[in-house]
Short mmCIF file of C-alpha atoms in Angstrom, two decimals:
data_model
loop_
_atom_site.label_atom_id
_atom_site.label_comp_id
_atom_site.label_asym_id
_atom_site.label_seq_id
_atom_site.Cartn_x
_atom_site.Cartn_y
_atom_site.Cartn_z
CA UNK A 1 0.00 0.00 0.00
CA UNK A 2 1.35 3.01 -0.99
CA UNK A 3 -0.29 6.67 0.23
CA UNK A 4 0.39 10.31 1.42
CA UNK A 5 -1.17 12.89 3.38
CA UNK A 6 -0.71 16.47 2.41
CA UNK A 7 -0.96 19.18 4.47
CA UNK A 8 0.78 21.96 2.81
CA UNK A 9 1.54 22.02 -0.98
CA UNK A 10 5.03 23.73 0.05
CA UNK A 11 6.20 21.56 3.00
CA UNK A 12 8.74 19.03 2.81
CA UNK A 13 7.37 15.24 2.39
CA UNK A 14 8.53 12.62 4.91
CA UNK A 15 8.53 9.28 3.71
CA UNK A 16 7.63 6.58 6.14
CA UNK A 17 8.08 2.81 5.69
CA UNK A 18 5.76 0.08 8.07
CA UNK A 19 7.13 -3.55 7.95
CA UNK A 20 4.59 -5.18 9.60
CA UNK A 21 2.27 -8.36 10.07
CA UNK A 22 -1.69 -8.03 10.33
CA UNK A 23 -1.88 -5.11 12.93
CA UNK A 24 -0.38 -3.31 10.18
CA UNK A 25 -1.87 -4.17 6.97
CA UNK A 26 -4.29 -7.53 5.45
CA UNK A 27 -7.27 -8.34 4.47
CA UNK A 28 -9.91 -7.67 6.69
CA UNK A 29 -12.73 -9.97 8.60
CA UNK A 30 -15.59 -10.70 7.04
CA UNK A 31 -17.63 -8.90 9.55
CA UNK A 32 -16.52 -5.73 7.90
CA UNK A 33 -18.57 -4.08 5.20
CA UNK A 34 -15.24 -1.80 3.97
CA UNK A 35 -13.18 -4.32 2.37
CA UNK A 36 -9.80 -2.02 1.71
CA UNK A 37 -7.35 -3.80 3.10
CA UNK A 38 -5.62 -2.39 6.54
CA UNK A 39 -5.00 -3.24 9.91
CA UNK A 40 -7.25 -5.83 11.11
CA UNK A 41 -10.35 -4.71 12.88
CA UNK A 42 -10.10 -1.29 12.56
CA UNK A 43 -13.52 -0.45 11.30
CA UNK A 44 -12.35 1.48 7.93
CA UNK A 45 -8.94 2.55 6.80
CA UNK A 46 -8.27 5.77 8.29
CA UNK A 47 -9.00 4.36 11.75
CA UNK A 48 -5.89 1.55 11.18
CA UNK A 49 -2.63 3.36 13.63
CA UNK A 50 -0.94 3.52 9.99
CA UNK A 51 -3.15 5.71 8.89
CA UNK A 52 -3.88 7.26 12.59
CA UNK A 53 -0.51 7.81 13.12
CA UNK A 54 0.48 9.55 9.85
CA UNK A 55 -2.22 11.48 9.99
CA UNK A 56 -1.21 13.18 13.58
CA UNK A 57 2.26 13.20 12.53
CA UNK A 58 1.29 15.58 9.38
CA UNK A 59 -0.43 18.02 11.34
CA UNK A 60 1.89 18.09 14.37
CA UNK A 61 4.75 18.82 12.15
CA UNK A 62 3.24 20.33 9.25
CA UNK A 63 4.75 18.13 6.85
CA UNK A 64 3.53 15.94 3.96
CA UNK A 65 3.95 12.32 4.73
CA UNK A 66 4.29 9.65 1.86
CA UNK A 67 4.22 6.45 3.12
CA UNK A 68 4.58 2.79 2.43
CA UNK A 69 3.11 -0.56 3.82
CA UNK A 70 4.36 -4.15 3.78
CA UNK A 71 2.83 -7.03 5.84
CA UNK A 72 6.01 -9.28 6.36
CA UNK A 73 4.36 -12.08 8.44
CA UNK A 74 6.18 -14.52 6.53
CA UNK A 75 9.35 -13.66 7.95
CA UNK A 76 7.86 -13.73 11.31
CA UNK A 77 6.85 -17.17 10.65
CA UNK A 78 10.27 -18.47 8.60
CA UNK A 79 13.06 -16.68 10.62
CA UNK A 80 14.39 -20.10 10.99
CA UNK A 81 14.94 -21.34 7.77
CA UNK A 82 15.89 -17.83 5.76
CA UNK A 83 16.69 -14.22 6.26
CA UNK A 84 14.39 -11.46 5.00
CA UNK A 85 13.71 -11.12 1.57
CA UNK A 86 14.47 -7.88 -0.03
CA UNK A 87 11.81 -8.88 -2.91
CA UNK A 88 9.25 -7.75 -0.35
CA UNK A 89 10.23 -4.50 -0.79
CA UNK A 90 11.00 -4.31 -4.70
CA UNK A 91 7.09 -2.03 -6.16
CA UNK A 92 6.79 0.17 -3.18
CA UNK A 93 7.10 3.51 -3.84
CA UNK A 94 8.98 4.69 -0.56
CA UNK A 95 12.87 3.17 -1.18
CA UNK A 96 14.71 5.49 1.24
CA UNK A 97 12.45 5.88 4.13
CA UNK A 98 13.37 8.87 6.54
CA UNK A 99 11.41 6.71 9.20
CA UNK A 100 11.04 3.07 9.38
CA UNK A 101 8.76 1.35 11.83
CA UNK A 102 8.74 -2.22 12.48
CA UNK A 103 5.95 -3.94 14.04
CA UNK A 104 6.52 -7.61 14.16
CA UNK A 105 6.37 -10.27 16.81
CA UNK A 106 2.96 -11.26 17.25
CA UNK A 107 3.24 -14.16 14.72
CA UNK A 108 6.32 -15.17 16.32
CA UNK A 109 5.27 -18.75 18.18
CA UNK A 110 6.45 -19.30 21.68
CA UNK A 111 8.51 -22.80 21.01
CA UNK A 112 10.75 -20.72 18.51
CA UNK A 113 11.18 -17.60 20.26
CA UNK A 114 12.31 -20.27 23.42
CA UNK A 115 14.40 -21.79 21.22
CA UNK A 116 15.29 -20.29 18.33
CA UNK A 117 15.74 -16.59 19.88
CA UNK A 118 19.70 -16.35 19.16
CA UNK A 119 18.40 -16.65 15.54
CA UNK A 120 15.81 -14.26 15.52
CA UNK A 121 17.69 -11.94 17.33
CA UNK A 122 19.69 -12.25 14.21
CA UNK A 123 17.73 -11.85 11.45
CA UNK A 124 15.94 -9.04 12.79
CA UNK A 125 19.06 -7.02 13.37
CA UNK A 126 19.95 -8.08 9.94
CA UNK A 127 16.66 -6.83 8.98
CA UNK A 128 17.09 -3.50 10.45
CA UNK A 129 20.23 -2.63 9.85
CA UNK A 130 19.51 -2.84 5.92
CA UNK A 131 17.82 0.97 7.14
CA UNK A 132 20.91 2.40 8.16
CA UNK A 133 20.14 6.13 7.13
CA UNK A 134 16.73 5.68 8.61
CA UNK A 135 15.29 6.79 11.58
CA UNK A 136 13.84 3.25 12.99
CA UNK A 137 11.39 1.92 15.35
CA UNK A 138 10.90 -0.90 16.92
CA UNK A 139 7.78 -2.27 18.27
CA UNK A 140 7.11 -4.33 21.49
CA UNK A 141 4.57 -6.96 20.25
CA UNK A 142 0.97 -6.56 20.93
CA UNK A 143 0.54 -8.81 23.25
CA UNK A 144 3.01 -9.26 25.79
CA UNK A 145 5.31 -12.74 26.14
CA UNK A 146 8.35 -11.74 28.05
CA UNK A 147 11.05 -13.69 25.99
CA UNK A 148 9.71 -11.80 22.93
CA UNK A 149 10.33 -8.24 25.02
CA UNK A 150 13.64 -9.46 26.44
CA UNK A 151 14.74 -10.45 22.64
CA UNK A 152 13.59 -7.62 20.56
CA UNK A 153 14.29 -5.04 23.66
CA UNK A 154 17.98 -6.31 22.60
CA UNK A 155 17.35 -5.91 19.22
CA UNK A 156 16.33 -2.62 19.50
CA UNK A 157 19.56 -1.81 21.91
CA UNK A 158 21.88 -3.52 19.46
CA UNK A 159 20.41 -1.66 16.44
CA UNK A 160 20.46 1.57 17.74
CA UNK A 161 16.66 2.01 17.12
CA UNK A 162 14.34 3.82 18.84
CA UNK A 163 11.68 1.06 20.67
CA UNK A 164 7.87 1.17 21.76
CA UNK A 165 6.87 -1.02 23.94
CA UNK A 166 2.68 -1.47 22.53
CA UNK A 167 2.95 -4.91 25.21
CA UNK A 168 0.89 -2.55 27.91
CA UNK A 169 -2.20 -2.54 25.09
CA UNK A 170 -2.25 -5.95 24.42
CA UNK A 171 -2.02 -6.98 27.90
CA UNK A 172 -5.88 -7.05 28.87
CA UNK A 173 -5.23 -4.32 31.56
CA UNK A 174 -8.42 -2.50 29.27
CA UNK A 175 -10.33 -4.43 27.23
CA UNK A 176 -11.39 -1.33 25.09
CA UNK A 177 -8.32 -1.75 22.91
CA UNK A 178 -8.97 -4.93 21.65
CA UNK A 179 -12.14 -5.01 18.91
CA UNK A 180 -13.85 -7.54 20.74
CA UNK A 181 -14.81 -5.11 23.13
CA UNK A 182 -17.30 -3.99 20.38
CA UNK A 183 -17.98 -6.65 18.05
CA UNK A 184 -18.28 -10.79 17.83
CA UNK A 185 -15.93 -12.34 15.12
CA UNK A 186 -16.68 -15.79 14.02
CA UNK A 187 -13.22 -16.79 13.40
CA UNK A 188 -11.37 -17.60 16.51
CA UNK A 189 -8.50 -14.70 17.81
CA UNK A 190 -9.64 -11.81 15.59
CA UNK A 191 -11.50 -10.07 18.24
CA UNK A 192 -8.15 -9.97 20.21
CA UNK A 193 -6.90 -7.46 17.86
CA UNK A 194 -6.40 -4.02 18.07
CA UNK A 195 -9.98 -2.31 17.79
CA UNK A 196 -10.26 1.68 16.74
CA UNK A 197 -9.29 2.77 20.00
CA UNK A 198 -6.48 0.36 20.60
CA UNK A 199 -5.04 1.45 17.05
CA UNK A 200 -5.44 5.27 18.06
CA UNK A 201 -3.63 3.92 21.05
CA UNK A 202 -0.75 2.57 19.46
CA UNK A 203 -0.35 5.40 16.70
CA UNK A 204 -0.16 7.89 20.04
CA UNK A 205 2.57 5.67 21.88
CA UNK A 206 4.44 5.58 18.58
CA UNK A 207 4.46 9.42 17.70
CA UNK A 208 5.22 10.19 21.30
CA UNK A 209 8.29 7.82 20.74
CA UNK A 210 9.11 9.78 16.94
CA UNK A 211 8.73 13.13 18.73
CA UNK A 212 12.23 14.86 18.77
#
């Protein structure tokens, strides 16, 4: 997905890159009539923290922001067997991102984050550091599993990177931020997600973290 927001025809643009898994940008349930793809549960695009967050950034600074999006669950999921593939990235418009954030984790299972963590730790740094001139962040996973923290907490550290720690919102400490506090999804663990307010949530705790 590729995007801007303009606010002022003569402001510099700031091109933003999200790697990301569903939270970010998918398809969207079935329960929801908009179809455009976004982050999951949010109840139409501009409600999604991409979108959220972008938005605030925009007017805060009174920049333009182009952005892109790319949902990179599979590397979540294959971290074992390969590194990240650049291909991902090869028809999105934004190539040199001024801001990258990365928002993975959640798809990360418990058995290999026990016992494959040296080798995510890894790959993720390797990941990262292919951003060199950017200004990165790295997010705490949604929902909070303490190896994951202690890992990518390191891989933040290592990197250099800014980090936001989103595990408070995911943690059940207020049920408002996940969707299911509003609506019933048939298919099992989509209600868990991020709802409209959780998403406004995370776009907040991710600007203050951007904010110089």
């Amino acid at each position: 997905m590729d995007d801007e927001y303009i606010v002022n025809q003569d402001a510099k643009t700031v091109e933003f890159l999200f790697l990301g898994n569903s939270l970010t940008y998918c398809g969207v349930p079935d329960e929801e009539p908009d179809k455009t793809k976004r982050g999951l549960t949010s109840t139409k695009i501009e409600n999604d923290y991409v979108h959220k967050l972008v938005s605030m950034y925009a007017n805060k600074y009174e920049v333009n922001v182009k952005f892109s999006c790319v949902n990179i669950s599979d590397f979540e999921r294959g971290f074992r067997d390969s590194v990240f593939s650049k291909d991902k990235l090869k028809n999105i418009q934004v190539k040199n991102p001024d801001v990258v954030v990365f928002q993975i984790g959640e798809n990360v299972s418990y058995e290999d984050i026990s016992v494959y963590g040296e080798v995510f730790f890894t790959r993720y740094c390797e990941l990262i550091e292919g951003f060199k001139n950017s200004k990165r962040v790295v997010c705490i996973p949604f929902w909070p599993v303490k190896e994951k923290i202690n890992i990518i907490t390191d891989v933040a550290f290592s990197t250099g990177s800014r980090i936001c720690d989103l595990s408070h919102l995911g943690s059940g400490i207020d049920p408002e931020n996940f969707a299911s506090s509003y609506k019933k999804y048939r298919k099992p663990g989509v209600g868990a997600h991020p709802g409209d307010i959780g998403m406004d949530r995370i776009a907040k705790n991710i600007l203050c973290v951007l904010s110089e």
